Amino acid sequence: DAEGEEGLSELLYYASGEENAIVYRLPVFVKNISGYESVPGVRNYVDLYDLDYEVVHSLFKLLMTMNEYKTIIVDLGIEGDIGDAVLSHCSEVFMPVPAEMDNRRIRHLKRDYSDGSGEEYMSRTKEIKLPGWWNSSPERRMRWVSDTYGL
């Protein structure tokens, strides 16, 4: 959750409307955190329940046509149609796995996509062993992912 900050909830709202509106609104939501541009998450996770698959596609299409960003990192905590819509635009999928979880998280993902629809996603999924300090700060996480994986 974005803790009251405007961000992804508003961006998705504009993505569902007139295409030009989001082009002008995107810079309003982008925050610079330790040299990385970031958009705060949804105001409330419930905002994702009514999200349309096509809105996700139009948002990614717009971001790709803008040629503003070489790499886009999406912190995805949802599954189902919306998760599929996001994953369909990802060239690489990184699965963070805290040491205490062993391989349970990756097994869970494999089980969720065992119906055959997710084989392509799984072939692009790389497991990330998270350092013990992972939950300390978003800035530190972004810097670590960027430095470690060359993003």
PDB file of C-alpha atoms in Angstrom:
ATOM      1  CA  ASP A   1       0.000   0.000   0.000  1.00  0.00           C
ATOM      2  CA  ALA A   2       1.162   3.540  -0.774  1.00  0.00           C
ATOM      3  CA  GLU A   3       0.168   4.814   2.679  1.00  0.00           C
ATOM      4  CA  GLY A   4      -1.982   7.656   1.314  1.00  0.00           C
ATOM      5  CA  GLU A   5       0.423   8.791  -1.410  1.00  0.00           C
ATOM      6  CA  GLU A   6      -0.871   9.201  -4.919  1.00  0.00           C
ATOM      7  CA  GLY A   7       0.686   6.641  -7.220  1.00  0.00           C
ATOM      8  CA  LEU A   8      -0.313   3.427  -8.927  1.00  0.00           C
ATOM      9  CA  SER A   9      -4.033   3.720  -8.076  1.00  0.00           C
ATOM     10  CA  GLU A  10      -4.247   7.053  -9.864  1.00  0.00           C
ATOM     11  CA  LEU A  11      -1.968   5.922 -12.685  1.00  0.00           C
ATOM     12  CA  LEU A  12      -4.234   2.943 -13.366  1.00  0.00           C
ATOM     13  CA  TYR A  13      -7.244   5.244 -13.319  1.00  0.00           C
ATOM     14  CA  TYR A  14      -5.686   7.437 -16.011  1.00  0.00           C
ATOM     15  CA  ALA A  15      -4.545   4.368 -17.964  1.00  0.00           C
ATOM     16  CA  SER A  16      -8.173   3.251 -18.202  1.00  0.00           C
ATOM     17  CA  GLY A  17      -9.213   6.566 -19.754  1.00  0.00           C
ATOM     18  CA  GLU A  18      -8.027   8.698 -22.595  1.00  0.00           C
ATOM     19  CA  GLU A  19      -4.497   7.682 -23.676  1.00  0.00           C
ATOM     20  CA  ASN A  20      -3.084  11.212 -23.691  1.00  0.00           C
ATOM     21  CA  ALA A  21      -4.175  11.841 -20.102  1.00  0.00           C
ATOM     22  CA  ILE A  22      -1.684   9.357 -18.669  1.00  0.00           C
ATOM     23  CA  VAL A  23       1.230  10.779 -20.672  1.00  0.00           C
ATOM     24  CA  TYR A  24       0.756  14.113 -18.934  1.00  0.00           C
ATOM     25  CA  ARG A  25      -0.059  12.633 -15.524  1.00  0.00           C
ATOM     26  CA  LEU A  26       2.781  10.080 -15.244  1.00  0.00           C
ATOM     27  CA  PRO A  27       5.469  12.597 -14.217  1.00  0.00           C
ATOM     28  CA  VAL A  28       3.265  13.753 -11.317  1.00  0.00           C
ATOM     29  CA  PHE A  29       3.369  10.294  -9.729  1.00  0.00           C
ATOM     30  CA  VAL A  30       7.041   9.477 -10.281  1.00  0.00           C
ATOM     31  CA  LYS A  31       9.195   9.960  -7.190  1.00  0.00           C
ATOM     32  CA  ASN A  32      12.985   9.969  -7.150  1.00  0.00           C
ATOM     33  CA  ILE A  33      14.284   7.624  -4.457  1.00  0.00           C
ATOM     34  CA  SER A  34      18.053   7.324  -4.171  1.00  0.00           C
ATOM     35  CA  GLY A  35      18.527   8.012  -7.877  1.00  0.00           C
ATOM     36  CA  TYR A  36      15.770   5.625  -9.003  1.00  0.00           C
ATOM     37  CA  GLU A  37      12.413   6.727 -10.317  1.00  0.00           C
ATOM     38  CA  SER A  38       9.557   5.031  -8.509  1.00  0.00           C
ATOM     39  CA  VAL A  39       5.769   5.164  -8.452  1.00  0.00           C
ATOM     40  CA  PRO A  40       4.173   4.557  -5.039  1.00  0.00           C
ATOM     41  CA  GLY A  41       1.942   1.476  -4.929  1.00  0.00           C
ATOM     42  CA  VAL A  42      -1.816   1.372  -4.778  1.00  0.00           C
ATOM     43  CA  ARG A  43      -3.563   3.351  -2.052  1.00  0.00           C
ATOM     44  CA  ASN A  44      -5.306   0.184  -0.990  1.00  0.00           C
ATOM     45  CA  TYR A  45      -4.849  -3.357  -2.270  1.00  0.00           C
ATOM     46  CA  VAL A  46      -8.624  -3.460  -2.927  1.00  0.00           C
ATOM     47  CA  ASP A  47      -7.931  -1.113  -5.873  1.00  0.00           C
ATOM     48  CA  LEU A  48      -6.478  -4.140  -7.664  1.00  0.00           C
ATOM     49  CA  TYR A  49      -9.660  -6.234  -7.381  1.00  0.00           C
ATOM     50  CA  ASP A  50     -11.572  -4.268 -10.014  1.00  0.00           C
ATOM     51  CA  LEU A  51      -8.587  -3.808 -12.275  1.00  0.00           C
ATOM     52  CA  ASP A  52      -9.190  -4.712 -15.895  1.00  0.00           C
ATOM     53  CA  TYR A  53      -6.684  -6.876 -17.783  1.00  0.00           C
ATOM     54  CA  GLU A  54      -6.709  -4.416 -20.696  1.00  0.00           C
ATOM     55  CA  VAL A  55      -5.815  -1.477 -18.430  1.00  0.00           C
ATOM     56  CA  VAL A  56      -2.625  -3.283 -17.402  1.00  0.00           C
ATOM     57  CA  HIS A  57      -1.764  -3.919 -21.060  1.00  0.00           C
ATOM     58  CA  SER A  58      -2.409  -0.294 -22.008  1.00  0.00           C
ATOM     59  CA  LEU A  59      -0.221   0.947 -19.155  1.00  0.00           C
ATOM     60  CA  PHE A  60       2.702  -1.244 -20.239  1.00  0.00           C
ATOM     61  CA  LYS A  61       2.160  -0.379 -23.898  1.00  0.00           C
ATOM     62  CA  LEU A  62       2.322   3.300 -23.040  1.00  0.00           C
ATOM     63  CA  LEU A  63       5.453   2.915 -20.904  1.00  0.00           C
ATOM     64  CA  MET A  64       7.192   1.020 -23.696  1.00  0.00           C
ATOM     65  CA  THR A  65       6.264   3.537 -26.399  1.00  0.00           C
ATOM     66  CA  MET A  66       7.466   6.446 -24.265  1.00  0.00           C
ATOM     67  CA  ASN A  67      11.067   5.133 -24.419  1.00  0.00           C
ATOM     68  CA  GLU A  68      11.732   6.815 -21.063  1.00  0.00           C
ATOM     69  CA  TYR A  69      12.871   3.723 -19.197  1.00  0.00           C
ATOM     70  CA  LYS A  70      15.354   1.025 -20.116  1.00  0.00           C
ATOM     71  CA  THR A  71      14.196  -1.179 -17.245  1.00  0.00           C
ATOM     72  CA  ILE A  72      10.895  -1.271 -15.399  1.00  0.00           C
ATOM     73  CA  ILE A  73      10.726  -3.166 -12.124  1.00  0.00           C
ATOM     74  CA  VAL A  74       7.287  -4.231 -10.928  1.00  0.00           C
ATOM     75  CA  ASP A  75       6.856  -5.406  -7.347  1.00  0.00           C
ATOM     76  CA  LEU A  76       4.050  -7.865  -7.936  1.00  0.00           C
ATOM     77  CA  GLY A  77       2.198  -9.448  -5.058  1.00  0.00           C
ATOM     78  CA  ILE A  78      -0.909 -10.588  -6.903  1.00  0.00           C
ATOM     79  CA  GLU A  79      -1.808 -13.627  -8.943  1.00  0.00           C
ATOM     80  CA  GLY A  80      -4.538 -14.479 -11.405  1.00  0.00           C
ATOM     81  CA  ASP A  81      -5.539 -12.503 -14.495  1.00  0.00           C
ATOM     82  CA  ILE A  82      -3.887  -9.254 -13.397  1.00  0.00           C
ATOM     83  CA  GLY A  83      -0.690 -11.052 -12.439  1.00  0.00           C
ATOM     84  CA  ASP A  84      -0.746 -12.779 -15.825  1.00  0.00           C
ATOM     85  CA  ALA A  85      -1.217  -9.428 -17.570  1.00  0.00           C
ATOM     86  CA  VAL A  86       1.837  -8.006 -15.802  1.00  0.00           C
ATOM     87  CA  LEU A  87       3.964 -11.124 -16.310  1.00  0.00           C
ATOM     88  CA  SER A  88       3.158 -11.205 -20.028  1.00  0.00           C
ATOM     89  CA  HIS A  89       5.146  -7.958 -20.397  1.00  0.00           C
ATOM     90  CA  CYS A  90       8.165  -9.108 -18.378  1.00  0.00           C
ATOM     91  CA  SER A  91      11.336 -10.312 -20.086  1.00  0.00           C
ATOM     92  CA  GLU A  92      12.662 -11.482 -16.713  1.00  0.00           C
ATOM     93  CA  VAL A  93      10.841 -12.440 -13.525  1.00  0.00           C
ATOM     94  CA  PHE A  94      12.740 -12.356 -10.242  1.00  0.00           C
ATOM     95  CA  MET A  95      11.257 -14.371  -7.381  1.00  0.00           C
ATOM     96  CA  PRO A  96      12.496 -13.089  -4.019  1.00  0.00           C
ATOM     97  CA  VAL A  97      12.975 -15.953  -1.587  1.00  0.00           C
ATOM     98  CA  PRO A  98      13.979 -15.249   2.023  1.00  0.00           C
ATOM     99  CA  ALA A  99      16.454 -17.828   3.319  1.00  0.00           C
ATOM    100  CA  GLU A 100      14.006 -19.112   5.932  1.00  0.00           C
ATOM    101  CA  MET A 101      11.490 -20.028   3.207  1.00  0.00           C
ATOM    102  CA  ASP A 102      13.836 -22.367   1.350  1.00  0.00           C
ATOM    103  CA  ASN A 103      12.131 -23.287  -1.929  1.00  0.00           C
ATOM    104  CA  ARG A 104       8.523 -23.071  -0.725  1.00  0.00           C
ATOM    105  CA  ARG A 105       7.778 -19.847  -2.575  1.00  0.00           C
ATOM    106  CA  ILE A 106       9.055 -21.068  -5.933  1.00  0.00           C
ATOM    107  CA  ARG A 107       7.164 -24.373  -5.467  1.00  0.00           C
ATOM    108  CA  HIS A 108       4.008 -22.360  -4.733  1.00  0.00           C
ATOM    109  CA  LEU A 109       4.448 -20.377  -7.954  1.00  0.00           C
ATOM    110  CA  LYS A 110       5.077 -23.540  -9.960  1.00  0.00           C
ATOM    111  CA  ARG A 111       1.926 -25.095  -8.502  1.00  0.00           C
ATOM    112  CA  ASP A 112      -0.100 -21.986  -9.415  1.00  0.00           C
ATOM    113  CA  TYR A 113       1.107 -22.246 -13.016  1.00  0.00           C
ATOM    114  CA  SER A 114       1.068 -26.026 -13.298  1.00  0.00           C
ATOM    115  CA  ASP A 115      -1.936 -25.957 -15.646  1.00  0.00           C
ATOM    116  CA  GLY A 116       0.439 -25.196 -18.518  1.00  0.00           C
ATOM    117  CA  SER A 117      -0.412 -21.513 -18.916  1.00  0.00           C
ATOM    118  CA  GLY A 118       2.591 -20.414 -16.902  1.00  0.00           C
ATOM    119  CA  GLU A 119       5.399 -22.512 -18.368  1.00  0.00           C
ATOM    120  CA  GLU A 120       6.616 -19.468 -20.271  1.00  0.00           C
ATOM    121  CA  TYR A 121       6.629 -17.378 -17.063  1.00  0.00           C
ATOM    122  CA  MET A 122       8.504 -20.061 -15.168  1.00  0.00           C
ATOM    123  CA  SER A 123      11.176 -20.258 -17.878  1.00  0.00           C
ATOM    124  CA  ARG A 124      11.840 -16.530 -17.282  1.00  0.00           C
ATOM    125  CA  THR A 125      11.775 -16.780 -13.478  1.00  0.00           C
ATOM    126  CA  LYS A 126      14.990 -16.442 -11.501  1.00  0.00           C
ATOM    127  CA  GLU A 127      15.133 -17.015  -7.791  1.00  0.00           C
ATOM    128  CA  ILE A 128      16.708 -14.257  -5.693  1.00  0.00           C
ATOM    129  CA  LYS A 129      18.103 -15.195  -2.289  1.00  0.00           C
ATOM    130  CA  LEU A 130      17.291 -12.174  -0.174  1.00  0.00           C
ATOM    131  CA  PRO A 131      19.787 -10.734   2.306  1.00  0.00           C
ATOM    132  CA  GLY A 132      18.771 -10.571   5.972  1.00  0.00           C
ATOM    133  CA  TRP A 133      18.314  -6.775   5.865  1.00  0.00           C
ATOM    134  CA  TRP A 134      15.759  -6.952   3.009  1.00  0.00           C
ATOM    135  CA  ASN A 135      12.875  -5.335   4.909  1.00  0.00           C
ATOM    136  CA  SER A 136      14.958  -2.423   6.229  1.00  0.00           C
ATOM    137  CA  SER A 137      14.295   0.140   3.462  1.00  0.00           C
ATOM    138  CA  PRO A 138      12.897   0.369  -0.088  1.00  0.00           C
ATOM    139  CA  GLU A 139      15.846   2.509  -1.228  1.00  0.00           C
ATOM    140  CA  ARG A 140      18.351  -0.102  -0.099  1.00  0.00           C
ATOM    141  CA  ARG A 141      16.346  -2.881  -1.840  1.00  0.00           C
ATOM    142  CA  MET A 142      16.228  -0.975  -5.155  1.00  0.00           C
ATOM    143  CA  ARG A 143      19.948  -0.265  -5.035  1.00  0.00           C
ATOM    144  CA  TRP A 144      20.762  -3.911  -4.194  1.00  0.00           C
ATOM    145  CA  VAL A 145      18.560  -5.342  -6.994  1.00  0.00           C
ATOM    146  CA  SER A 146      20.008  -2.871  -9.500  1.00  0.00           C
ATOM    147  CA  ASP A 147      23.625  -3.513  -8.508  1.00  0.00           C
ATOM    148  CA  THR A 148      23.270  -7.287  -8.149  1.00  0.00           C
ATOM    149  CA  TYR A 149      21.319  -7.920 -11.339  1.00  0.00           C
ATOM    150  CA  GLY A 150      22.672  -5.118 -13.518  1.00  0.00           C
ATOM    151  CA  LEU A 151      19.338  -3.389 -13.985  1.00  0.00           C
TER     152      LEU A 151
END
